[in-house]
Amino acid sequence: MAVSQIPTNGGVNPTFQLQDVTVKHNGRAVLEHITVDIPRGGVTAVVGPSGAGKSTMLRILNRFEDPSQGRVTFAGAPMSSHDPALLRRRVGLLSQRPVALAECVADDLRVGAADLSDSDVTQLLSRVDLAELSLGQGTAGLSGGELQRLALARALAVEPSVLLLDEPTSALDSEAAGAVDQVARDLVDQGGTVVVVSHDLDRVRRIASHVVVLRRGRLVEHGSPQELGYSDVDKGNVDG
Ligand code: ADP
């Protein structure tokens, strides 16, 4: 399955730019004056303690939320110029607690891609380590980890060029987590971009080419995993 290409728009790099972005909930800033670029291609990891604003940052990247202040661009164009439904086909979000959108597995994968053949469905299931599921199997009885991977397969079904993964491996055993990492690597190998929220710093070091560190809604630092001093996140501060 080919990865759809982001229009180059003059060869834009980065994919996302946040300029002085503030997001408020009930008058309280959960992200404050964030200015950072997310590179096109590669894996950007967003790390920091619980409540730092990591999920909020992911949500503004596909317009599940819009900032209260500041500017976000995607592929060189302001977020506000991107139709949310079309944007979400190019920028897939796997949320922390995904839900099934249809009663059976195959229908769930076809929600955004009605013309998927049975063999496409089977292929997608095996990419996310769910080859044991049958196409007509009910989604109601799936475990949290299975639902997470089903939602990942559903995101892949529309061939996004960017995947936003919010703690994608928290409910998974190491084999299933490895399958998710492989999906991320495959997308990057095809020129796509992955932004992943993770508490697992070993995993971050393994897969990320760029790291963004948040704390209490503020940007602490960002750069390559090697050049960052985010070691205090290691010392037990990740969970707050
Ligand atoms: P993280 O992903 O780093 O744990 P979040 O982005 O989920 O952080 O949340 C940041 C802060 O914003 C938290 O204090 C959270 O309780 C608050 N928050 C997130 N979403 C909402 C919302 N829809 N309404 C009110 N507060 C929210």
mmCIF file with all atom_site columns, N, CA, C and O in Angstrom, residues 19-40:
data_model
loop_
_atom_site.group_PDB
_atom_site.id
_atom_site.type_symbol
_atom_site.label_atom_id
_atom_site.label_alt_id
_atom_site.label_comp_id
_atom_site.label_asym_id
_atom_site.label_entity_id
_atom_site.label_seq_id
_atom_site.pdbx_PDB_ins_code
_atom_site.Cartn_x
_atom_site.Cartn_y
_atom_site.Cartn_z
_atom_site.occupancy
_atom_site.B_iso_or_equiv
_atom_site.pdbx_formal_charge
_atom_site.auth_seq_id
_atom_site.auth_comp_id
_atom_site.auth_asym_id
_atom_site.auth_atom_id
_atom_site.pdbx_PDB_model_num
ATOM 1  N N  . GLN A 1 19 ? 3.801   28.023 16.545 1.00 0.00 ? 19 GLN A N  1
ATOM 2  C CA . GLN A 1 19 ? 4.378   29.327 16.858 1.00 0.00 ? 19 GLN A CA 1
ATOM 3  C C  . GLN A 1 19 ? 3.575   29.973 17.971 1.00 0.00 ? 19 GLN A C  1
ATOM 4  O O  . GLN A 1 19 ? 2.409   30.303 17.784 1.00 0.00 ? 19 GLN A O  1
ATOM 5  N N  . ASP A 1 20 ? 4.202   30.075 19.131 1.00 0.00 ? 20 ASP A N  1
ATOM 6  C CA . ASP A 1 20 ? 3.612   30.733 20.298 1.00 0.00 ? 20 ASP A CA 1
ATOM 7  C C  . ASP A 1 20 ? 2.201   30.191 20.596 1.00 0.00 ? 20 ASP A C  1
ATOM 8  O O  . ASP A 1 20 ? 1.257   30.957 20.791 1.00 0.00 ? 20 ASP A O  1
ATOM 9  N N  . VAL A 1 21 ? 2.117   28.862 20.620 1.00 0.00 ? 21 VAL A N  1
ATOM 10 C CA . VAL A 1 21 ? 0.803   28.210 20.772 1.00 0.00 ? 21 VAL A CA 1
ATOM 11 C C  . VAL A 1 21 ? 0.416   28.072 22.250 1.00 0.00 ? 21 VAL A C  1
ATOM 12 O O  . VAL A 1 21 ? 1.186   27.559 23.057 1.00 0.00 ? 21 VAL A O  1
ATOM 13 N N  . THR A 1 22 ? -0.767  28.552 22.566 1.00 0.00 ? 22 THR A N  1
ATOM 14 C CA . THR A 1 22 ? -1.342  28.374 23.903 1.00 0.00 ? 22 THR A CA 1
ATOM 15 C C  . THR A 1 22 ? -2.703  27.689 23.749 1.00 0.00 ? 22 THR A C  1
ATOM 16 O O  . THR A 1 22 ? -3.482  28.050 22.863 1.00 0.00 ? 22 THR A O  1
ATOM 17 N N  . VAL A 1 23 ? -2.944  26.658 24.573 1.00 0.00 ? 23 VAL A N  1
ATOM 18 C CA . VAL A 1 23 ? -4.246  26.000 24.597 1.00 0.00 ? 23 VAL A CA 1
ATOM 19 C C  . VAL A 1 23 ? -4.788  26.126 26.020 1.00 0.00 ? 23 VAL A C  1
ATOM 20 O O  . VAL A 1 23 ? -4.085  25.772 26.977 1.00 0.00 ? 23 VAL A O  1
ATOM 21 N N  . LYS A 1 24 ? -6.005  26.641 26.122 1.00 0.00 ? 24 LYS A N  1
ATOM 22 C CA . LYS A 1 24 ? -6.610  26.787 27.451 1.00 0.00 ? 24 LYS A CA 1
ATOM 23 C C  . LYS A 1 24 ? -7.836  25.894 27.568 1.00 0.00 ? 24 LYS A C  1
ATOM 24 O O  . LYS A 1 24 ? -8.608  25.768 26.620 1.00 0.00 ? 24 LYS A O  1
ATOM 25 N N  . HIS A 1 25 ? -7.977  25.273 28.738 1.00 0.00 ? 25 HIS A N  1
ATOM 26 C CA . HIS A 1 25 ? -9.208  24.550 29.072 1.00 0.00 ? 25 HIS A CA 1
ATOM 27 C C  . HIS A 1 25 ? -9.798  25.209 30.302 1.00 0.00 ? 25 HIS A C  1
ATOM 28 O O  . HIS A 1 25 ? -9.105  25.323 31.317 1.00 0.00 ? 25 HIS A O  1
ATOM 29 N N  . ASN A 1 26 ? -11.035 25.609 30.205 1.00 0.00 ? 26 ASN A N  1
ATOM 30 C CA . ASN A 1 26 ? -11.704 26.286 31.334 1.00 0.00 ? 26 ASN A CA 1
ATOM 31 C C  . ASN A 1 26 ? -10.841 27.414 31.900 1.00 0.00 ? 26 ASN A C  1
ATOM 32 O O  . ASN A 1 26 ? -10.678 27.547 33.106 1.00 0.00 ? 26 ASN A O  1
ATOM 33 N N  . GLY A 1 27 ? -10.236 28.177 30.998 1.00 0.00 ? 27 GLY A N  1
ATOM 34 C CA . GLY A 1 27 ? -9.441  29.325 31.438 1.00 0.00 ? 27 GLY A CA 1
ATOM 35 C C  . GLY A 1 27 ? -8.033  28.984 31.895 1.00 0.00 ? 27 GLY A C  1
ATOM 36 O O  . GLY A 1 27 ? -7.225  29.865 32.141 1.00 0.00 ? 27 GLY A O  1
ATOM 37 N N  . ARG A 1 28 ? -7.716  27.671 31.987 1.00 0.00 ? 28 ARG A N  1
ATOM 38 C CA . ARG A 1 28 ? -6.379  27.276 32.452 1.00 0.00 ? 28 ARG A CA 1
ATOM 39 C C  . ARG A 1 28 ? -5.529  26.841 31.248 1.00 0.00 ? 28 ARG A C  1
ATOM 40 O O  . ARG A 1 28 ? -5.977  26.047 30.413 1.00 0.00 ? 28 ARG A O  1
ATOM 41 N N  . ALA A 1 29 ? -4.295  27.374 31.191 1.00 0.00 ? 29 ALA A N  1
ATOM 42 C CA . ALA A 1 29 ? -3.424  27.030 30.062 1.00 0.00 ? 29 ALA A CA 1
ATOM 43 C C  . ALA A 1 29 ? -2.857  25.629 30.270 1.00 0.00 ? 29 ALA A C  1
ATOM 44 O O  . ALA A 1 29 ? -2.209  25.368 31.283 1.00 0.00 ? 29 ALA A O  1
ATOM 45 N N  . VAL A 1 30 ? -3.129  24.716 29.328 1.00 0.00 ? 30 VAL A N  1
ATOM 46 C CA . VAL A 1 30 ? -2.540  23.380 29.403 1.00 0.00 ? 30 VAL A CA 1
ATOM 47 C C  . VAL A 1 30 ? -1.340  23.255 28.460 1.00 0.00 ? 30 VAL A C  1
ATOM 48 O O  . VAL A 1 30 ? -0.516  22.363 28.611 1.00 0.00 ? 30 VAL A O  1
ATOM 49 N N  . LEU A 1 31 ? -1.261  24.169 27.499 1.00 0.00 ? 31 LEU A N  1
ATOM 50 C CA . LEU A 1 31 ? -0.035  24.374 26.721 1.00 0.00 ? 31 LEU A CA 1
ATOM 51 C C  . LEU A 1 31 ? 0.172   25.876 26.677 1.00 0.00 ? 31 LEU A C  1
ATOM 52 O O  . LEU A 1 31 ? -0.791  26.626 26.475 1.00 0.00 ? 31 LEU A O  1
ATOM 53 N N  . GLU A 1 32 ? 1.413   26.315 26.854 1.00 0.00 ? 32 GLU A N  1
ATOM 54 C CA . GLU A 1 32 ? 1.647   27.750 27.002 1.00 0.00 ? 32 GLU A CA 1
ATOM 55 C C  . GLU A 1 32 ? 2.836   28.198 26.178 1.00 0.00 ? 32 GLU A C  1
ATOM 56 O O  . GLU A 1 32 ? 3.962   27.719 26.378 1.00 0.00 ? 32 GLU A O  1
ATOM 57 N N  . HIS A 1 33 ? 2.581   29.087 25.216 1.00 0.00 ? 33 HIS A N  1
ATOM 58 C CA . HIS A 1 33 ? 3.647   29.724 24.427 1.00 0.00 ? 33 HIS A CA 1
ATOM 59 C C  . HIS A 1 33 ? 4.634   28.697 23.852 1.00 0.00 ? 33 HIS A C  1
ATOM 60 O O  . HIS A 1 33 ? 5.846   28.828 24.026 1.00 0.00 ? 33 HIS A O  1
ATOM 61 N N  . ILE A 1 34 ? 4.091   27.694 23.181 1.00 0.00 ? 34 ILE A N  1
ATOM 62 C CA . ILE A 1 34 ? 4.944   26.649 22.600 1.00 0.00 ? 34 ILE A CA 1
ATOM 63 C C  . ILE A 1 34 ? 5.355   27.056 21.188 1.00 0.00 ? 34 ILE A C  1
ATOM 64 O O  . ILE A 1 34 ? 4.501   27.277 20.319 1.00 0.00 ? 34 ILE A O  1
ATOM 65 N N  . THR A 1 35 ? 6.644   27.125 20.961 1.00 0.00 ? 35 THR A N  1
ATOM 66 C CA . THR A 1 35 ? 7.164   27.359 19.617 1.00 0.00 ? 35 THR A CA 1
ATOM 67 C C  . THR A 1 35 ? 8.127   26.221 19.309 1.00 0.00 ? 35 THR A C  1
ATOM 68 O O  . THR A 1 35 ? 9.165   26.076 19.970 1.00 0.00 ? 35 THR A O  1
ATOM 69 N N  . VAL A 1 36 ? 7.748   25.382 18.352 1.00 0.00 ? 36 VAL A N  1
ATOM 70 C CA . VAL A 1 36 ? 8.596   24.229 18.017 1.00 0.00 ? 36 VAL A CA 1
ATOM 71 C C  . VAL A 1 36 ? 8.229   23.727 16.622 1.00 0.00 ? 36 VAL A C  1
ATOM 72 O O  . VAL A 1 36 ? 7.081   23.863 16.193 1.00 0.00 ? 36 VAL A O  1
ATOM 73 N N  . ASP A 1 37 ? 9.219   23.211 15.923 1.00 0.00 ? 37 ASP A N  1
ATOM 74 C CA . ASP A 1 37 ? 8.983   22.583 14.623 1.00 0.00 ? 37 ASP A CA 1
ATOM 75 C C  . ASP A 1 37 ? 9.013   21.069 14.791 1.00 0.00 ? 37 ASP A C  1
ATOM 76 O O  . ASP A 1 37 ? 9.844   20.548 15.536 1.00 0.00 ? 37 ASP A O  1
ATOM 77 N N  . ILE A 1 38 ? 8.137   20.396 14.089 1.00 0.00 ? 38 ILE A N  1
ATOM 78 C CA . ILE A 1 38 ? 8.183   18.927 14.041 1.00 0.00 ? 38 ILE A CA 1
ATOM 79 C C  . ILE A 1 38 ? 8.628   18.552 12.634 1.00 0.00 ? 38 ILE A C  1
ATOM 80 O O  . ILE A 1 38 ? 7.963   18.882 11.656 1.00 0.00 ? 38 ILE A O  1
ATOM 81 N N  . PRO A 1 39 ? 9.801   17.911 12.550 1.00 0.00 ? 39 PRO A N  1
ATOM 82 C CA . PRO A 1 39 ? 10.377  17.675 11.222 1.00 0.00 ? 39 PRO A CA 1
ATOM 83 C C  . PRO A 1 39 ? 9.526   16.772 10.354 1.00 0.00 ? 39 PRO A C  1
ATOM 84 O O  . PRO A 1 39 ? 8.804   15.912 10.863 1.00 0.00 ? 39 PRO A O  1
ATOM 85 N N  . ARG A 1 40 ? 9.643   16.978 9.065  1.00 0.00 ? 40 ARG A N  1
ATOM 86 C CA . ARG A 1 40 ? 9.003   16.063 8.120  1.00 0.00 ? 40 ARG A CA 1
ATOM 87 C C  . ARG A 1 40 ? 9.874   14.814 8.031  1.00 0.00 ? 40 ARG A C  1
ATOM 88 O O  . ARG A 1 40 ? 11.094  14.913 7.895  1.00 0.00 ? 40 ARG A O  1
#
